[in-house]
Amino acid sequence: GKIPVISDPTENTDTFFALQNSNVSCQCLPGYPDLPWKIIEMKSVIVAKSSQGLESALEKMRQKLVAALKSGNTLVLRLSNSTPDLEAYKSDEFFPSILFDCHVEEVEEQAEEQVYGGFGGKASEGPGKNRLKTKAVFDVCGKEWLNKLFREQDKESGIAVSRDGFKIIVTTNLSPAEISSKLSSSLPLSKCMILEVKE
């Protein structure tokens, strides 16, 4: 599969994520489930770059990316109506370009066995039936890039762990035609699938 790029000029997708993300402060409450995605707001990143410098902006992106990898969440790259030069933000130690060399597969797992993530992190264990789940598969050998991305405080027992379920999607308010003309230098569109939301 390819990385979804959701074209939504109606802004309904952005509104949905914004409203859901506003509840993040409630996650500290007992029984409140963790959101199944982490959102990188590119407008906020651009502001941070202008006011605090590029490294500070990159660190904000890295933290969201690491959190999504560790929890097996979806990473949402929310562009809104911005057209950032994403090449300027790509860095092996903060936001590696290898993220866009990812495809999602359905794999059958034996639930009673320990299930390990695409990069070696344990995803789940316990009794149950065989089931299909999605796994992000990166076209790369080894985990060297994870070790560059993770800081010591991010690791579990000294290991850079990621879990099954991680994937990346991009949302934008631009139309498909505008995506092709304005984001072609930022996104590897040949590796993406544009999905248009209509009113």
mmCIF file of N, CA, C and O in Angstrom, residues 19-108:
data_model
loop_
_atom_site.group_PDB
_atom_site.id
_atom_site.type_symbol
_atom_site.label_atom_id
_atom_site.label_comp_id
_atom_site.label_asym_id
_atom_site.label_seq_id
_atom_site.Cartn_x
_atom_site.Cartn_y
_atom_site.Cartn_z
ATOM 1 N N LEU A 19 -10.403 18.532 17.221
ATOM 2 C CA LEU A 19 -11.297 18.307 18.351
ATOM 3 C C LEU A 19 -10.846 17.104 19.171
ATOM 4 O O LEU A 19 -10.859 17.136 20.399
ATOM 5 N N GLN A 20 -10.427 16.034 18.472
ATOM 6 C CA GLN A 20 -9.964 14.856 19.187
ATOM 7 C C GLN A 20 -8.675 15.146 19.941
ATOM 8 O O GLN A 20 -8.490 14.723 21.078
ATOM 9 N N ASN A 21 -7.788 15.894 19.290
ATOM 10 C CA ASN A 21 -6.491 16.174 19.897
ATOM 11 C C ASN A 21 -6.614 17.110 21.090
ATOM 12 O O ASN A 21 -5.774 17.122 21.982
ATOM 13 N N SER A 22 -7.691 17.905 21.129
ATOM 14 C CA SER A 22 -7.884 18.830 22.245
ATOM 15 C C SER A 22 -8.157 18.085 23.542
ATOM 16 O O SER A 22 -8.043 18.639 24.628
ATOM 17 N N ASN A 23 -8.518 16.794 23.433
ATOM 18 C CA ASN A 23 -8.787 15.981 24.613
ATOM 19 C C ASN A 23 -7.542 15.326 25.175
ATOM 20 O O ASN A 23 -7.621 14.563 26.131
ATOM 21 N N VAL A 24 -6.382 15.634 24.582
ATOM 22 C CA VAL A 24 -5.157 14.950 24.993
ATOM 23 C C VAL A 24 -4.853 15.166 26.468
ATOM 24 O O VAL A 24 -4.309 14.300 27.134
ATOM 25 N N SER A 25 -5.247 16.334 27.006
ATOM 26 C CA SER A 25 -4.964 16.618 28.414
ATOM 27 C C SER A 25 -5.764 15.713 29.341
ATOM 28 O O SER A 25 -5.441 15.566 30.511
ATOM 29 N N CYS A 26 -6.820 15.087 28.803
ATOM 30 C CA CYS A 26 -7.646 14.206 29.625
ATOM 31 C C CYS A 26 -7.060 12.815 29.754
ATOM 32 O O CYS A 26 -7.573 11.983 30.491
ATOM 33 N N GLN A 27 -5.978 12.526 29.011
ATOM 34 C CA GLN A 27 -5.441 11.178 29.013
ATOM 35 C C GLN A 27 -4.883 10.780 30.368
ATOM 36 O O GLN A 27 -4.663 9.605 30.623
ATOM 37 N N CYS A 28 -4.652 11.785 31.229
ATOM 38 C CA CYS A 28 -4.127 11.454 32.548
ATOM 39 C C CYS A 28 -5.217 10.881 33.448
ATOM 40 O O CYS A 28 -4.929 10.360 34.515
ATOM 41 N N LEU A 29 -6.482 10.970 33.033
ATOM 42 C CA LEU A 29 -7.571 10.464 33.856
ATOM 43 C C LEU A 29 -7.608 8.947 33.807
ATOM 44 O O LEU A 29 -7.386 8.340 32.758
ATOM 45 N N PRO A 30 -7.898 8.286 34.937
ATOM 46 C CA PRO A 30 -7.961 6.823 34.958
ATOM 47 C C PRO A 30 -8.975 6.304 33.945
ATOM 48 O O PRO A 30 -10.094 6.802 33.849
ATOM 49 N N GLY A 31 -8.568 5.323 33.166
ATOM 50 C CA GLY A 31 -9.476 4.712 32.216
ATOM 51 C C GLY A 31 -9.624 5.452 30.910
ATOM 52 O O GLY A 31 -10.317 4.994 30.005
ATOM 53 N N TYR A 32 -8.986 6.615 30.774
ATOM 54 C CA TYR A 32 -9.106 7.359 29.521
ATOM 55 C C TYR A 32 -8.123 6.772 28.510
ATOM 56 O O TYR A 32 -6.927 6.751 28.739
ATOM 57 N N PRO A 33 -8.605 6.270 27.379
ATOM 58 C CA PRO A 33 -7.725 5.594 26.419
ATOM 59 C C PRO A 33 -6.818 6.569 25.701
ATOM 60 O O PRO A 33 -7.177 7.713 25.439
ATOM 61 N N ASP A 34 -5.636 6.099 25.366
ATOM 62 C CA ASP A 34 -4.704 6.889 24.586
ATOM 63 C C ASP A 34 -5.258 7.063 23.184
ATOM 64 O O ASP A 34 -5.876 6.168 22.620
ATOM 65 N N LEU A 35 -5.081 8.235 22.611
ATOM 66 C CA LEU A 35 -5.536 8.468 21.250
ATOM 67 C C LEU A 35 -4.761 7.582 20.294
ATOM 68 O O LEU A 35 -3.567 7.364 20.473
ATOM 69 N N PRO A 36 -5.420 7.059 19.244
ATOM 70 C CA PRO A 36 -4.745 6.137 18.326
ATOM 71 C C PRO A 36 -3.880 6.841 17.294
ATOM 72 O O PRO A 36 -3.535 6.247 16.290
ATOM 73 N N TRP A 37 -3.580 8.115 17.502
ATOM 74 C CA TRP A 37 -2.716 8.828 16.582
ATOM 75 C C TRP A 37 -1.943 9.916 17.310
ATOM 76 O O TRP A 37 -2.314 10.357 18.393
ATOM 77 N N LYS A 38 -0.847 10.307 16.708
ATOM 78 C CA LYS A 38 -0.067 11.449 17.159
ATOM 79 C C LYS A 38 -0.041 12.433 15.993
ATOM 80 O O LYS A 38 0.145 12.039 14.843
ATOM 81 N N ILE A 39 -0.227 13.703 16.281
ATOM 82 C CA ILE A 39 -0.377 14.692 15.218
ATOM 83 C C ILE A 39 0.795 15.676 15.218
ATOM 84 O O ILE A 39 1.124 16.267 16.250
ATOM 85 N N ILE A 40 1.402 15.819 14.050
ATOM 86 C CA ILE A 40 2.387 16.880 13.847
ATOM 87 C C ILE A 40 1.686 18.011 13.107
ATOM 88 O O ILE A 40 1.282 17.855 11.956
ATOM 89 N N GLU A 41 1.481 19.112 13.796
ATOM 90 C CA GLU A 41 0.848 20.289 13.203
ATOM 91 C C GLU A 41 1.942 21.104 12.514
ATOM 92 O O GLU A 41 2.724 21.793 13.161
ATOM 93 N N MET A 42 1.976 21.053 11.184
ATOM 94 C CA MET A 42 3.072 21.711 10.475
ATOM 95 C C MET A 42 3.044 23.230 10.645
ATOM 96 O O MET A 42 4.096 23.877 10.647
ATOM 97 N N LYS A 43 1.868 23.822 10.809
ATOM 98 C CA LYS A 43 1.819 25.271 11.036
ATOM 99 C C LYS A 43 2.534 25.629 12.334
ATOM 100 O O LYS A 43 3.275 26.617 12.398
ATOM 101 N N SER A 44 2.333 24.820 13.372
ATOM 102 C CA SER A 44 3.010 25.061 14.647
ATOM 103 C C SER A 44 4.513 24.841 14.514
ATOM 104 O O SER A 44 5.315 25.563 15.111
ATOM 105 N N VAL A 45 4.893 23.848 13.720
ATOM 106 C CA VAL A 45 6.314 23.576 13.498
ATOM 107 C C VAL A 45 6.972 24.743 12.769
ATOM 108 O O VAL A 45 8.088 25.153 13.103
ATOM 109 N N ILE A 46 6.270 25.291 11.786
ATOM 110 C CA ILE A 46 6.799 26.428 11.026
ATOM 111 C C ILE A 46 6.976 27.640 11.935
ATOM 112 O O ILE A 46 7.984 28.350 11.862
ATOM 113 N N VAL A 47 6.008 27.872 12.821
ATOM 114 C CA VAL A 47 6.113 28.969 13.777
ATOM 115 C C VAL A 47 7.289 28.745 14.716
ATOM 116 O O VAL A 47 8.060 29.671 15.007
ATOM 117 N N ALA A 48 7.442 27.503 15.199
ATOM 118 C CA ALA A 48 8.560 27.189 16.101
ATOM 119 C C ALA A 48 9.898 27.393 15.401
ATOM 120 O O ALA A 48 10.866 27.874 16.006
ATOM 121 N N LYS A 49 9.963 27.048 14.126
ATOM 122 C CA LYS A 49 11.192 27.250 13.370
ATOM 123 C C LYS A 49 11.549 28.728 13.297
ATOM 124 O O LYS A 49 12.720 29.116 13.437
ATOM 125 N N SER A 50 10.538 29.574 13.087
ATOM 126 C CA SER A 50 10.775 31.019 12.971
ATOM 127 C C SER A 50 11.156 31.653 14.298
ATOM 128 O O SER A 50 12.018 32.517 14.366
ATOM 129 N N SER A 51 10.522 31.180 15.384
ATOM 130 C CA SER A 51 10.722 31.826 16.682
ATOM 131 C C SER A 51 11.816 31.175 17.533
ATOM 132 O O SER A 51 12.472 31.847 18.324
ATOM 133 N N GLN A 52 12.006 29.856 17.365
ATOM 134 C CA GLN A 52 12.935 29.138 18.233
ATOM 135 C C GLN A 52 14.101 28.486 17.492
ATOM 136 O O GLN A 52 15.016 27.968 18.118
ATOM 137 N N GLY A 53 14.026 28.467 16.174
ATOM 138 C CA GLY A 53 15.095 27.861 15.398
ATOM 139 C C GLY A 53 14.719 26.492 14.860
ATOM 140 O O GLY A 53 13.796 25.842 15.352
ATOM 141 N N LEU A 54 15.452 26.057 13.842
ATOM 142 C CA LEU A 54 15.136 24.800 13.164
ATOM 143 C C LEU A 54 15.257 23.597 14.086
ATOM 144 O O LEU A 54 14.404 22.709 14.068
ATOM 145 N N GLU A 55 16.285 23.541 14.920
ATOM 146 C CA GLU A 55 16.479 22.358 15.759
ATOM 147 C C GLU A 55 15.331 22.176 16.744
ATOM 148 O O GLU A 55 14.905 21.044 17.001
ATOM 149 N N SER A 56 14.816 23.277 17.280
ATOM 150 C CA SER A 56 13.678 23.186 18.193
ATOM 151 C C SER A 56 12.447 22.661 17.461
ATOM 152 O O SER A 56 11.703 21.828 17.998
ATOM 153 N N ALA A 57 12.237 23.128 16.241
ATOM 154 C CA ALA A 57 11.101 22.655 15.446
ATOM 155 C C ALA A 57 11.244 21.169 15.131
ATOM 156 O O ALA A 57 10.276 20.403 15.224
ATOM 157 N N LEU A 58 12.450 20.754 14.772
ATOM 158 C CA LEU A 58 12.696 19.349 14.470
ATOM 159 C C LEU A 58 12.483 18.459 15.694
ATOM 160 O O LEU A 58 11.980 17.340 15.582
ATOM 161 N N GLU A 59 12.853 18.958 16.861
ATOM 162 C CA GLU A 59 12.676 18.178 18.079
ATOM 163 C C GLU A 59 11.198 17.949 18.373
ATOM 164 O O GLU A 59 10.806 16.866 18.832
ATOM 165 N N LYS A 60 10.361 18.939 18.097
ATOM 166 C CA LYS A 60 8.919 18.769 18.288
ATOM 167 C C LYS A 60 8.394 17.654 17.377
ATOM 168 O O LYS A 60 7.573 16.822 17.789
ATOM 169 N N MET A 61 8.883 17.620 16.134
ATOM 170 C CA MET A 61 8.473 16.582 15.200
ATOM 171 C C MET A 61 8.984 15.216 15.660
ATOM 172 O O MET A 61 8.265 14.214 15.611
ATOM 173 N N ARG A 62 10.230 15.180 16.113
ATOM 174 C CA ARG A 62 10.840 13.919 16.541
ATOM 175 C C ARG A 62 10.078 13.302 17.705
ATOM 176 O O ARG A 62 9.832 12.089 17.735
ATOM 177 N N GLN A 63 9.684 14.124 18.670
ATOM 178 C CA GLN A 63 8.982 13.608 19.838
ATOM 179 C C GLN A 63 7.655 12.960 19.459
ATOM 180 O O GLN A 63 7.290 11.905 19.985
ATOM 181 N N LYS A 64 6.930 13.576 18.550
ATOM 182 C CA LYS A 64 5.658 12.998 18.103
ATOM 183 C C LYS A 64 5.901 11.705 17.328
ATOM 184 O O LYS A 64 5.155 10.721 17.485
ATOM 185 N N LEU A 65 6.922 11.694 16.497
ATOM 186 C CA LEU A 65 7.242 10.508 15.718
ATOM 187 C C LEU A 65 7.639 9.346 16.618
ATOM 188 O O LEU A 65 7.141 8.219 16.456
ATOM 189 N N VAL A 66 8.508 9.595 17.587
ATOM 190 C CA VAL A 66 8.951 8.544 18.503
ATOM 191 C C VAL A 66 7.768 8.009 19.311
ATOM 192 O O VAL A 66 7.629 6.797 19.505
ATOM 193 N N ALA A 67 6.896 8.903 19.755
ATOM 194 C CA ALA A 67 5.723 8.478 20.528
ATOM 195 C C ALA A 67 4.830 7.558 19.699
ATOM 196 O O ALA A 67 4.305 6.564 20.200
ATOM 197 N N ALA A 68 4.659 7.891 18.409
ATOM 198 C CA ALA A 68 3.829 7.058 17.532
ATOM 199 C C ALA A 68 4.477 5.701 17.290
ATOM 200 O O ALA A 68 3.805 4.666 17.291
ATOM 201 N N LEU A 69 5.782 5.684 17.087
ATOM 202 C CA LEU A 69 6.497 4.426 16.865
ATOM 203 C C LEU A 69 6.416 3.523 18.096
ATOM 204 O O LEU A 69 6.149 2.320 17.987
ATOM 205 N N LYS A 70 6.635 4.093 19.271
ATOM 206 C CA LYS A 70 6.661 3.298 20.496
ATOM 207 C C LYS A 70 5.296 2.722 20.844
ATOM 208 O O LYS A 70 5.197 1.625 21.399
ATOM 209 N N SER A 71 4.240 3.445 20.523
ATOM 210 C CA SER A 71 2.898 2.992 20.894
ATOM 211 C C SER A 71 2.166 2.307 19.749
ATOM 212 O O SER A 71 1.045 1.834 19.929
ATOM 213 N N GLY A 72 2.787 2.258 18.557
ATOM 214 C CA GLY A 72 2.112 1.652 17.420
ATOM 215 C C GLY A 72 0.926 2.462 16.947
ATOM 216 O O GLY A 72 -0.087 1.908 16.503
ATOM 217 N N ASN A 73 1.040 3.781 17.047
ATOM 218 C CA ASN A 73 -0.034 4.681 16.638
ATOM 219 C C ASN A 73 0.163 5.157 15.196
ATOM 220 O O ASN A 73 1.213 4.941 14.587
ATOM 221 N N THR A 74 -0.870 5.815 14.683
ATOM 222 C CA THR A 74 -0.779 6.496 13.397
ATOM 223 C C THR A 74 -0.163 7.869 13.602
ATOM 224 O O THR A 74 -0.547 8.587 14.523
ATOM 225 N N LEU A 75 0.789 8.219 12.775
ATOM 226 C CA LEU A 75 1.363 9.563 12.792
ATOM 227 C C LEU A 75 0.662 10.381 11.717
ATOM 228 O O LEU A 75 0.688 10.031 10.533
ATOM 229 N N VAL A 76 -0.001 11.454 12.127
ATOM 230 C CA VAL A 76 -0.710 12.335 11.199
ATOM 231 C C VAL A 76 0.143 13.565 10.955
ATOM 232 O O VAL A 76 0.451 14.316 11.882
ATOM 233 N N LEU A 77 0.535 13.768 9.705
ATOM 234 C CA LEU A 77 1.256 14.967 9.317
ATOM 235 C C LEU A 77 0.223 15.941 8.764
ATOM 236 O O LEU A 77 -0.238 15.805 7.630
ATOM 237 N N ARG A 78 -0.176 16.878 9.599
ATOM 238 C CA ARG A 78 -1.291 17.770 9.267
ATOM 239 C C ARG A 78 -0.750 19.070 8.674
ATOM 240 O O ARG A 78 -0.168 19.904 9.371
ATOM 241 N N LEU A 79 -0.959 19.233 7.372
ATOM 242 C CA LEU A 79 -0.434 20.410 6.679
ATOM 243 C C LEU A 79 -1.410 21.580 6.694
ATOM 244 O O LEU A 79 -0.999 22.728 6.514
ATOM 245 N N SER A 80 -2.709 21.314 6.857
ATOM 246 C CA SER A 80 -3.744 22.343 6.723
ATOM 247 C C SER A 80 -3.597 22.990 5.342
ATOM 248 O O SER A 80 -3.518 22.297 4.351
ATOM 249 N N ASN A 81 -3.521 24.319 5.299
ATOM 250 C CA ASN A 81 -3.369 24.987 3.992
ATOM 251 C C ASN A 81 -1.923 25.423 3.744
ATOM 252 O O ASN A 81 -1.655 26.224 2.846
ATOM 253 N N SER A 82 -0.998 24.918 4.539
ATOM 254 C CA SER A 82 0.411 25.283 4.372
ATOM 255 C C SER A 82 1.063 24.410 3.296
ATOM 256 O O SER A 82 0.602 23.308 3.007
ATOM 257 N N THR A 83 2.115 24.922 2.723
ATOM 258 C CA THR A 83 2.875 24.175 1.722
ATOM 259 C C THR A 83 4.353 24.206 2.107
ATOM 260 O O THR A 83 5.176 24.800 1.421
ATOM 261 N N PRO A 84 4.685 23.570 3.221
ATOM 262 C CA PRO A 84 6.064 23.632 3.714
ATOM 263 C C PRO A 84 7.023 22.838 2.832
ATOM 264 O O PRO A 84 6.633 21.879 2.167
ATOM 265 N N ASP A 85 8.251 23.248 2.836
ATOM 266 C CA ASP A 85 9.304 22.498 2.168
ATOM 267 C C ASP A 85 9.739 21.398 3.126
ATOM 268 O O ASP A 85 10.624 21.593 3.960
ATOM 269 N N LEU A 86 9.108 20.236 3.028
ATOM 270 C CA LEU A 86 9.382 19.163 3.973
ATOM 271 C C LEU A 86 10.814 18.650 3.875
ATOM 272 O O LEU A 86 11.336 18.084 4.838
ATOM 273 N N GLU A 87 11.444 18.863 2.729
ATOM 274 C CA GLU A 87 12.840 18.440 2.595
ATOM 275 C C GLU A 87 13.716 19.153 3.621
ATOM 276 O O GLU A 87 14.707 18.596 4.089
ATOM 277 N N ALA A 88 13.338 20.377 3.980
ATOM 278 C CA ALA A 88 14.130 21.148 4.939
ATOM 279 C C ALA A 88 14.016 20.584 6.354
ATOM 280 O O ALA A 88 14.852 20.887 7.213
ATOM 281 N N TYR A 89 12.988 19.760 6.589
ATOM 282 C CA TYR A 89 12.765 19.212 7.927
ATOM 283 C C TYR A 89 13.237 17.766 8.055
ATOM 284 O O TYR A 89 13.227 17.222 9.152
ATOM 285 N N LYS A 90 13.621 17.165 6.946
ATOM 286 C CA LYS A 90 14.045 15.769 6.994
ATOM 287 C C LYS A 90 15.470 15.661 7.521
ATOM 288 O O LYS A 90 16.365 16.371 7.078
ATOM 289 N N SER A 91 15.643 14.776 8.480
ATOM 290 C CA SER A 91 16.938 14.590 9.121
ATOM 291 C C SER A 91 16.973 13.202 9.740
ATOM 292 O O SER A 91 15.984 12.759 10.338
ATOM 293 N N ASP A 92 18.082 12.486 9.599
ATOM 294 C CA ASP A 92 18.190 11.138 10.156
ATOM 295 C C ASP A 92 17.949 11.117 11.656
ATOM 296 O O ASP A 92 17.451 10.132 12.201
ATOM 297 N N GLU A 93 18.298 12.203 12.338
ATOM 298 C CA GLU A 93 18.199 12.238 13.794
ATOM 299 C C GLU A 93 16.892 12.837 14.298
ATOM 300 O O GLU A 93 16.642 12.841 15.496
ATOM 301 N N PHE A 94 16.058 13.338 13.386
ATOM 302 C CA PHE A 94 14.811 13.976 13.829
ATOM 303 C C PHE A 94 13.591 13.488 13.042
ATOM 304 O O PHE A 94 12.594 13.095 13.639
ATOM 305 N N PHE A 95 13.654 13.517 11.721
ATOM 306 C CA PHE A 95 12.506 13.127 10.894
ATOM 307 C C PHE A 95 13.043 12.519 9.604
ATOM 308 O O PHE A 95 13.117 13.173 8.583
ATOM 309 N N PRO A 96 13.435 11.234 9.661
ATOM 310 C CA PRO A 96 14.123 10.613 8.523
ATOM 311 C C PRO A 96 13.233 10.431 7.300
ATOM 312 O O PRO A 96 12.035 10.139 7.417
ATOM 313 N N SER A 97 13.817 10.604 6.142
ATOM 314 C CA SER A 97 13.072 10.462 4.890
ATOM 315 C C SER A 97 12.601 9.036 4.672
ATOM 316 O O SER A 97 11.678 8.787 3.890
ATOM 317 N N ILE A 98 13.203 8.092 5.388
ATOM 318 C CA ILE A 98 12.819 6.687 5.255
ATOM 319 C C ILE A 98 11.373 6.439 5.670
ATOM 320 O O ILE A 98 10.777 5.423 5.312
ATOM 321 N N LEU A 99 10.787 7.370 6.389
ATOM 322 C CA LEU A 99 9.385 7.237 6.790
ATOM 323 C C LEU A 99 8.476 7.088 5.585
ATOM 324 O O LEU A 99 7.411 6.482 5.660
ATOM 325 N N PHE A 100 8.878 7.658 4.472
ATOM 326 C CA PHE A 100 8.044 7.603 3.278
ATOM 327 C C PHE A 100 8.349 6.378 2.427
ATOM 328 O O PHE A 100 7.781 6.206 1.354
ATOM 329 N N ASP A 101 9.263 5.519 2.909
ATOM 330 C CA ASP A 101 9.528 4.240 2.264
ATOM 331 C C ASP A 101 8.843 3.137 3.055
ATOM 332 O O ASP A 101 9.437 2.133 3.408
ATOM 333 N N CYS A 102 7.578 3.353 3.322
ATOM 334 C CA CYS A 102 6.821 2.460 4.195
ATOM 335 C C CYS A 102 5.582 1.990 3.463
ATOM 336 O O CYS A 102 4.943 2.751 2.744
ATOM 337 N N HIS A 103 5.250 0.712 3.617
ATOM 338 C CA HIS A 103 3.971 0.229 3.141
ATOM 339 C C HIS A 103 3.342 -0.612 4.242
ATOM 340 O O HIS A 103 4.019 -1.063 5.154
ATOM 341 N N VAL A 104 2.041 -0.763 4.175
ATOM 342 C CA VAL A 104 1.311 -1.471 5.227
ATOM 343 C C VAL A 104 0.836 -2.810 4.691
ATOM 344 O O VAL A 104 0.286 -2.900 3.601
ATOM 345 N N GLU A 105 1.072 -3.868 5.451
ATOM 346 C CA GLU A 105 0.653 -5.205 5.070
ATOM 347 C C GLU A 105 -0.303 -5.761 6.115
ATOM 348 O O GLU A 105 -0.275 -5.352 7.275
ATOM 349 N N GLU A 106 -1.138 -6.704 5.698
ATOM 350 C CA GLU A 106 -1.924 -7.474 6.653
ATOM 351 C C GLU A 106 -1.161 -8.754 6.938
ATOM 352 O O GLU A 106 -0.730 -9.455 6.027
ATOM 353 N N VAL A 107 -0.970 -9.045 8.207
ATOM 354 C CA VAL A 107 -0.250 -10.253 8.601
ATOM 355 C C VAL A 107 -1.097 -11.022 9.604
ATOM 356 O O VAL A 107 -1.844 -10.441 10.386
ATOM 357 N N GLU A 108 -0.993 -12.346 9.559
ATOM 358 C CA GLU A 108 -1.729 -13.179 10.503
ATOM 359 C C GLU A 108 -0.837 -13.447 11.698
ATOM 360 O O GLU A 108 0.334 -13.780 11.555
#
